[in-house]
Coordinates of C-alpha atoms in Angstrom, one line a residue:
X150 CA 143.6 8.8 101.9
X151 CA 144.2 6.7 99.0
X152 CA 140.6 6.1 99.0
X153 CA 139.9 10.5 98.7
X154 CA 142.8 10.7 96.0
X155 CA 141.0 7.6 93.7
X156 CA 137.5 10.6 94.3
X157 CA 140.5 13.2 92.4
X158 CA 141.2 11.2 90.2
X159 CA 138.3 9.8 89.6
X160 CA 137.3 13.2 88.3
X161 CA 140.9 14.2 86.7
X162 CA 139.1 11.7 84.2
X163 CA 135.9 12.9 83.3
X164 CA 136.4 16.2 84.0
X165 CA 139.0 15.1 80.9
X166 CA 137.1 12.8 79.0
X167 CA 134.3 15.8 78.6
X168 CA 137.1 18.4 77.0
X169 CA 138.7 16.0 74.8
X170 CA 135.6 15.7 73.2
X171 CA 134.1 18.6 72.7
X172 CA 135.0 21.6 70.5
X173 CA 138.2 22.9 72.9
X174 CA 139.8 19.5 72.6
X175 CA 142.5 20.2 71.4
X176 CA 142.5 23.1 74.6
X177 CA 142.6 20.0 76.8
X178 CA 145.1 19.9 79.8
X179 CA 146.9 17.0 80.0
X180 CA 145.2 14.7 82.2
X181 CA 147.8 14.3 85.0
X182 CA 148.3 18.2 84.8
X183 CA 143.6 17.6 86.3
X184 CA 144.5 15.0 89.3
X185 CA 147.0 17.5 90.2
X186 CA 145.0 20.8 90.3
X187 CA 142.4 18.3 92.2
X188 CA 143.8 16.8 94.7
X189 CA 145.4 19.7 95.1
X190 CA 142.0 21.7 95.6
X191 CA 140.4 18.8 97.4
X192 CA 143.2 18.7 100.3
X193 CA 142.7 22.7 100.3
X194 CA 138.8 22.3 101.2
X195 CA 140.0 21.1 104.4
X196 CA 142.3 24.1 105.9
X197 CA 141.4 27.0 107.4
X198 CA 142.3 29.8 107.5
X199 CA 142.2 32.5 110.4
X200 CA 139.7 30.0 112.7
X201 CA 137.8 29.8 108.7
X202 CA 137.1 26.9 106.5
X203 CA 138.6 27.9 102.3
X204 CA 136.4 28.9 100.0
X205 CA 137.5 29.4 96.8
X206 CA 136.8 30.1 93.1
X207 CA 140.2 28.5 90.5
X208 CA 139.6 29.3 86.9
X209 CA 142.1 27.4 84.7
X210 CA 143.3 30.1 82.1
X211 CA 145.8 30.2 80.0
X212 CA 148.1 33.8 80.6
X213 CA 149.1 34.5 76.7
X214 CA 145.8 34.1 75.6
X215 CA 143.4 34.8 78.4
X216 CA 140.0 36.3 76.2
X217 CA 140.6 34.5 72.7
X218 CA 137.0 35.0 71.5
X219 CA 135.7 38.7 73.3
X220 CA 132.1 39.6 71.8
X221 CA 131.4 42.0 69.7
X222 CA 130.4 44.3 72.3
X223 CA 131.2 44.3 75.6
X224 CA 129.9 45.6 78.4
X225 CA 131.5 47.3 81.2
X226 CA 130.4 44.5 83.5
X227 CA 132.2 42.1 82.2
X228 CA 135.3 40.2 83.5
X229 CA 139.4 41.1 83.7
X230 CA 142.2 39.3 85.1
X231 CA 145.1 41.4 86.7
X232 CA 147.7 40.0 86.5
X233 CA 150.3 39.4 90.0
X234 CA 154.2 40.2 89.3
X235 CA 155.3 37.2 89.8
X236 CA 153.7 34.2 89.1
X237 CA 153.3 31.7 92.8
X238 CA 153.7 27.8 92.6
X239 CA 150.1 26.6 93.1
X240 CA 150.1 24.2 97.1
X241 CA 148.2 24.6 99.5
X242 CA 150.2 27.2 101.6
X243 CA 149.6 29.5 99.0
X244 CA 145.6 29.1 97.4
X245 CA 144.6 28.9 101.5
X246 CA 146.0 32.1 102.0
X247 CA 144.8 34.0 99.4
X248 CA 141.9 32.9 99.5
X249 CA 140.7 35.2 102.2
X250 CA 140.8 37.8 99.3
X251 CA 139.3 35.8 96.8
X252 CA 135.5 35.6 97.7
X253 CA 134.0 33.4 95.0
X254 CA 131.4 35.3 94.9
X255 CA 132.5 38.1 93.7
X256 CA 136.5 36.9 91.8
X257 CA 139.0 33.9 91.8
X258 CA 142.0 32.8 91.3
X259 CA 143.3 32.5 87.7
X260 CA 145.8 28.8 87.1
X261 CA 147.6 27.5 84.2
X262 CA 150.7 25.4 84.2
X263 CA 153.9 25.5 82.4
X264 CA 155.8 23.0 79.5
X265 CA 156.6 20.8 82.6
X266 CA 153.1 20.3 84.1
X267 CA 153.7 22.8 87.2
X268 CA 150.7 24.8 87.9
X269 CA 150.9 28.1 88.8
X270 CA 148.5 31.0 90.1
X271 CA 149.6 34.2 87.9
X272 CA 146.3 36.7 88.3
X273 CA 142.7 37.6 90.0
X274 CA 139.2 37.4 87.8
X275 CA 136.6 40.4 88.6
X276 CA 132.9 41.2 89.1
X277 CA 132.6 37.3 89.3
X278 CA 129.9 38.3 91.7
X279 CA 127.8 38.9 87.8
X280 CA 127.7 35.1 86.9
X281 CA 126.9 33.5 90.6
X282 CA 123.6 36.4 90.5
X283 CA 122.9 34.7 87.3
X284 CA 123.5 30.9 88.2
X285 CA 121.0 32.0 91.2
X286 CA 118.3 33.6 89.5
X287 CA 118.8 37.1 91.0
X288 CA 119.7 38.0 87.1
X289 CA 118.4 38.0 83.5
X290 CA 121.6 37.4 82.5
X291 CA 125.3 37.3 83.1
X292 CA 129.2 37.6 82.0
X293 CA 129.9 34.4 80.5
X294 CA 132.7 32.7 82.2
X295 CA 136.5 33.1 82.0
X296 CA 139.0 30.7 81.4
X297 CA 138.5 26.8 80.3
X298 CA 136.7 26.1 83.6
X299 CA 136.0 27.0 87.4
X300 CA 136.2 24.9 90.3
X301 CA 135.2 25.9 92.9
X302 CA 135.9 25.2 96.7
X303 CA 132.1 24.6 98.5
X304 CA 132.4 23.1 101.7
X305 CA 135.4 20.4 103.7
X306 CA 136.3 18.3 100.5
X307 CA 133.4 19.6 99.0
X308 CA 134.8 20.3 94.8
X309 CA 133.1 21.8 92.2
X310 CA 133.5 22.0 88.8
X311 CA 131.6 24.1 86.1
X312 CA 132.3 25.1 82.3
X313 CA 130.2 28.3 80.9
X314 CA 126.6 27.6 82.7
X315 CA 127.1 23.6 82.9
X316 CA 127.5 22.3 85.6
X317 CA 129.5 18.9 84.6
X318 CA 130.3 17.1 88.1
X319 CA 130.4 17.1 91.9
X320 CA 133.4 15.5 93.7
X321 CA 131.9 15.9 98.3
X322 CA 133.3 13.8 100.9
X323 CA 134.2 10.9 98.2
X324 CA 130.6 10.5 96.2
X325 CA 131.6 11.5 92.5
X326 CA 128.4 12.9 90.9
X327 CA 128.7 13.8 87.3
X328 CA 124.6 13.9 87.2
X329 CA 121.8 16.4 88.7
X330 CA 118.1 15.3 88.1
X331 CA 115.9 18.7 86.8
X332 CA 113.0 17.8 89.3
X333 CA 111.5 20.5 89.3
X334 CA 110.7 20.8 85.1
X335 CA 110.7 17.0 84.6
X336 CA 108.9 14.8 86.2
X337 CA 105.6 13.9 88.5
X338 CA 107.5 16.7 91.4
X339 CA 107.0 18.9 87.9
X340 CA 104.0 18.5 87.4
X341 CA 102.7 18.9 91.3
X342 CA 104.4 22.2 91.6
X343 CA 102.3 23.9 87.9
X344 CA 99.4 22.2 88.9
X345 CA 99.9 24.3 92.3
X346 CA 100.7 27.5 89.8
X347 CA 96.6 26.9 88.8
X348 CA 94.8 30.3 90.8
X349 CA 98.2 32.3 89.1
X350 CA 98.3 30.3 85.7
X351 CA 94.5 31.7 85.5
X352 CA 95.0 35.3 87.5
X353 CA 97.6 36.0 84.3
X354 CA 95.4 34.6 81.4
X355 CA 92.8 37.1 83.2
X356 CA 95.5 39.6 82.5
X357 CA 95.5 39.0 79.7
X358 CA 92.5 39.2 78.0
X359 CA 91.8 42.0 80.4
X360 CA 95.2 44.6 79.7
X361 CA 96.0 42.9 76.5
X362 CA 93.8 41.5 73.7
X363 CA 96.7 40.9 71.5
X364 CA 98.5 38.8 73.7
X365 CA 97.9 34.6 73.5
X366 CA 98.3 33.0 77.3
X367 CA 100.2 29.9 75.5
X368 CA 102.9 31.9 74.4
X369 CA 103.2 32.6 78.1
X370 CA 102.2 29.6 80.2
X371 CA 106.1 28.4 79.8
X372 CA 107.2 31.8 81.4
X373 CA 104.7 31.6 83.9
X374 CA 106.1 27.8 85.5
X375 CA 109.6 28.5 84.9
X376 CA 109.3 31.9 86.9
X377 CA 107.1 29.1 89.8
X378 CA 110.2 27.0 90.2
X379 CA 113.0 29.4 89.7
X380 CA 111.4 31.4 92.7
X381 CA 110.8 27.7 94.1
X382 CA 115.0 26.7 94.1
X383 CA 116.3 30.0 95.0
X384 CA 114.1 29.6 97.7
X385 CA 116.4 26.7 98.5
X386 CA 119.8 27.9 97.3
X387 CA 118.7 30.7 100.2
X388 CA 117.7 28.2 102.5
X389 CA 121.2 26.3 101.8
X390 CA 123.7 29.0 101.9
X391 CA 122.9 29.0 105.6
X392 CA 124.9 25.7 106.4
X393 CA 121.8 25.0 109.3
X394 CA 120.2 22.7 107.3
X395 CA 116.2 23.2 106.6
X396 CA 113.2 21.7 105.9
X397 CA 110.2 23.2 103.6
X398 CA 106.8 20.8 103.6
X399 CA 104.1 21.8 100.3
X400 CA 101.0 20.5 101.5
X401 CA 97.1 21.9 101.5
X402 CA 96.1 19.7 105.1
X403 CA 98.4 22.2 108.0
X404 CA 96.5 19.9 110.5
X405 CA 98.9 17.7 110.8
X406 CA 102.1 20.2 111.6
X407 CA 102.0 21.6 114.9
X408 CA 103.4 24.9 113.3
X409 CA 104.9 26.7 116.6
X410 CA 105.0 30.4 114.1
X411 CA 101.8 30.7 112.8
X412 CA 101.6 33.5 109.5
X413 CA 100.1 33.9 106.5
X414 CA 103.0 35.4 104.4
X415 CA 101.2 36.7 100.6
X416 CA 104.1 38.8 99.7
X417 CA 106.0 35.9 97.5
X418 CA 103.0 35.2 95.9
X419 CA 100.9 37.9 95.0
X420 CA 106.0 39.3 94.1
X421 CA 105.2 36.8 91.7
X422 CA 102.0 37.6 90.2
X423 CA 103.3 41.3 90.3
X424 CA 106.0 40.5 88.2
X425 CA 104.7 38.4 85.4
X426 CA 102.4 41.5 85.2
X427 CA 105.4 43.9 84.8
X428 CA 106.2 41.3 82.6
X429 CA 104.2 41.1 80.3
X430 CA 103.7 45.0 79.7
X431 CA 107.5 46.0 79.0
X432 CA 107.8 43.1 76.5
X433 CA 104.6 44.8 75.5
X434 CA 105.2 48.4 75.0
X435 CA 108.4 47.3 73.7
X436 CA 107.1 45.2 70.6
X437 CA 105.2 48.3 70.4
X438 CA 107.9 50.4 69.9
X439 CA 109.2 48.4 67.8
X440 CA 106.6 47.9 64.5
X441 CA 106.9 51.7 64.4
X442 CA 110.1 51.8 64.0
X443 CA 109.8 49.1 61.5
X444 CA 107.6 50.7 60.0
X445 CA 109.5 53.8 59.0
X446 CA 108.4 56.4 61.3
X447 CA 111.4 58.0 63.1
X448 CA 110.0 58.9 66.4
X449 CA 109.0 56.5 69.2
X450 CA 105.5 58.9 71.0
X451 CA 106.1 60.5 74.4
X452 CA 103.5 58.6 75.9
X453 CA 105.1 55.0 74.6
X454 CA 108.2 56.3 75.6
X455 CA 106.7 56.5 79.2
X456 CA 105.0 53.4 78.5
X457 CA 108.3 51.6 78.4
X458 CA 110.2 53.4 80.4
X459 CA 107.5 52.9 83.8
X460 CA 106.9 49.3 83.0
X461 CA 110.8 48.4 83.2
X462 CA 111.0 50.4 86.0
X463 CA 107.8 48.8 87.9
X464 CA 109.1 45.0 87.1
X465 CA 113.1 45.6 88.9
X466 CA 111.3 47.3 91.8
X467 CA 109.0 43.9 91.5
X468 CA 112.3 41.6 90.9
X469 CA 113.7 43.5 94.1
X470 CA 110.8 42.6 96.0
X471 CA 110.7 38.8 95.8
X472 CA 114.2 39.4 95.7
X473 CA 113.4 40.7 99.5
X474 CA 110.3 38.1 100.9
X475 CA 113.0 34.6 99.6
X476 CA 115.1 35.9 102.0
X477 CA 112.3 36.2 104.6
X478 CA 111.9 32.7 104.4
X479 CA 114.7 31.0 104.1
X480 CA 115.9 32.3 107.3
X481 CA 112.8 30.6 109.1
X482 CA 114.2 27.9 108.3
X483 CA 117.2 28.5 110.8
X484 CA 114.8 27.7 113.4
X485 CA 114.4 23.8 114.2
X486 CA 111.5 22.4 112.3
X487 CA 109.6 22.7 108.8
X488 CA 108.3 26.2 106.9
X489 CA 104.9 25.3 106.2
X490 CA 103.4 26.4 102.6
X491 CA 100.5 25.8 101.0
X492 CA 100.0 24.8 97.6
X493 CA 99.3 28.1 96.5
X494 CA 102.4 28.8 98.3
X495 CA 101.7 31.1 101.1
X496 CA 104.0 30.8 103.7
X497 CA 101.8 29.4 106.9
X498 CA 104.5 30.1 109.1
X499 CA 107.5 28.0 110.8
X500 CA 108.6 25.1 113.0
X501 CA 106.1 23.4 112.3
X502 CA 106.7 19.8 113.8
X503 CA 104.8 17.0 111.6
X504 CA 102.9 14.8 113.1
X505 CA 102.0 11.7 111.3
X506 CA 104.0 8.8 112.9
X507 CA 102.7 5.9 109.8
X508 CA 106.2 5.1 107.3
X509 CA 105.7 3.6 104.7
X510 CA 107.9 0.0 104.7
X511 CA 110.6 0.6 102.3
X512 CA 110.4 3.7 100.3
X513 CA 112.9 4.0 96.6
X514 CA 115.8 6.6 95.3
X515 CA 114.6 7.8 91.6
X516 CA 118.0 8.2 89.9
X517 CA 115.7 10.1 87.0
X518 CA 113.7 12.7 87.0
X519 CA 111.0 11.1 86.2
X520 CA 111.4 8.0 88.7
X521 CA 111.0 5.2 86.1
X522 CA 110.0 1.6 87.3
X523 CA 113.3 1.3 86.4
X524 CA 114.9 3.3 88.1
X525 CA 113.2 3.2 91.4
X526 CA 115.7 1.6 94.0
X527 CA 114.0 0.6 97.8
X528 CA 115.5 1.9 100.7
X529 CA 114.0 1.4 104.8
X530 CA 113.3 5.7 105.7
X531 CA 114.7 3.5 108.5
X532 CA 117.9 4.1 107.8
X533 CA 117.1 8.0 107.4
X534 CA 117.1 10.8 110.7
X535 CA 114.5 12.3 112.3
X536 CA 114.6 15.3 109.8
X537 CA 113.8 13.8 107.5
X538 CA 111.6 10.3 108.5
X539 CA 109.1 12.9 109.7
X540 CA 109.3 14.2 106.6
X541 CA 109.0 10.2 105.0
X542 CA 105.4 10.3 107.1
X543 CA 104.0 13.3 106.1
X544 CA 104.2 12.0 102.7
X545 CA 103.4 9.6 102.7
X546 CA 99.9 10.0 104.9
X547 CA 98.7 12.7 102.3
X548 CA 99.7 12.4 98.5
X549 CA 100.0 15.4 96.7
X550 CA 102.5 17.0 99.2
X551 CA 106.1 17.6 98.5
X552 CA 108.8 17.2 101.3
X553 CA 111.9 19.0 101.0
X554 CA 115.0 18.9 103.3
X555 CA 117.9 20.4 103.1
X556 CA 121.5 18.9 105.3
X557 CA 124.0 20.5 107.1
X558 CA 126.0 19.5 104.4
X559 CA 124.0 21.0 100.8
X560 CA 122.1 17.5 99.7
X561 CA 119.1 18.3 99.3
X562 CA 116.3 15.5 99.4
X563 CA 112.6 16.1 97.7
X564 CA 109.9 13.7 98.5
X565 CA 106.6 12.7 97.7
X566 CA 103.6 10.2 97.4
X567 CA 103.8 8.6 94.0
X568 CA 100.7 7.1 93.1
X569 CA 101.6 3.2 95.9
X570 CA 105.3 4.7 95.7
X571 CA 106.9 6.6 98.5
X572 CA 109.6 8.6 96.6
X573 CA 112.9 10.5 97.7
X574 CA 115.2 12.4 95.1
X575 CA 118.6 13.2 95.7
X576 CA 121.6 15.7 93.5
X577 CA 118.4 18.1 92.9
X578 CA 118.7 21.0 90.3
X579 CA 118.7 23.7 92.2
X580 CA 121.3 26.7 90.7
X581 CA 120.5 28.1 86.6
X582 CA 122.9 25.0 85.5
X583 CA 122.4 25.4 81.0
X584 CA 123.6 22.9 78.7
X585 CA 126.7 25.1 77.0
X586 CA 127.0 25.3 73.4
X587 CA 130.8 24.5 73.9
X588 CA 129.7 21.0 75.0
X589 CA 127.3 19.6 72.4
X590 CA 129.6 17.0 71.4
X591 CA 130.3 15.3 74.7
X592 CA 130.0 11.4 74.1
X593 CA 129.3 11.1 78.0

């Protein structure tokens, strides 16, 4: 237990330093308060209630001033604090009991400390699903995070600390992670994904030329790539949430994989294409309306209004289609074996067994998304389990393939052969984490 406590202390020190060197330095709690908070949450994560693991979110928020800087325009789904009639001391028993009434996908517990540094639970915060939906790419915007920061208990001995939309740190099974690799948008993995999106980029370019000749594809290319990578991230998040473990292989050569349940599922690809087109349609009609009003016109024509309404409705419908298609494919990962995609991102089947056996003598773990030579650490592939070794063998024998393994505890590892090296990336960024403007002054 001494080692575990030291890790919660390390977590507290890391968060304390982040806050002290930020624009919220004056609101930073004493270090001892953070140590007690994280230690309590860490041991709560090992408790069960009614046979289920404890999962809960806690927000550090001042009851005397819970909303110090509200936006000028408050949307109807924005969070609010509901105060308990009596404050409850923060301890393992109270947290475990209250977790049954505080599903972290929809709410969090409001926690603060008194003048003596004693932590207490003083209420609950609602409407958290909008924040979660944004993080998981299921909405284009989300209500801002209340309080100073939030801590999530995701699993046994697992804490995740969020500030605004930025993941500051994860403490998982005695490992403190403070850096996450954005391999889907930076480095060689992103280049493979972008290459695989070549056909859909060509399709959208042709669509613009035919339907909106005034639009330049260069202005839309980055958006096309972002939707492509976001969809892959959404798929991995769905698989992760099953806690079953799984594997996704993106490879043009399917002959080296025995697929037990073969299929040819194009709907996800078609839905992405439809979403991109309807987003462009919606943007163009909105821009036309703005131009009309800016020119001094007082009204919008019925035709233009109908175009805008239909485009927005179609965009919403196809966004729901993507959501359903992602869920459809993710559920297939619960069958042992790989979920196979072609490089065109058409799903080819699931329950796949990789036949490749030849492995490199060593692989390299990269500590950066770009896999620079100095960031590579050699390791013997025999240290990994069967699922990882199979993926290593396939990616080694088939350059250009991308292998992704999701373990039961949620860890995601990505494999690909880059020149003469088989590279593995871990601590992968999947949710829509964004740098917080409030932490721009952070030194470390």
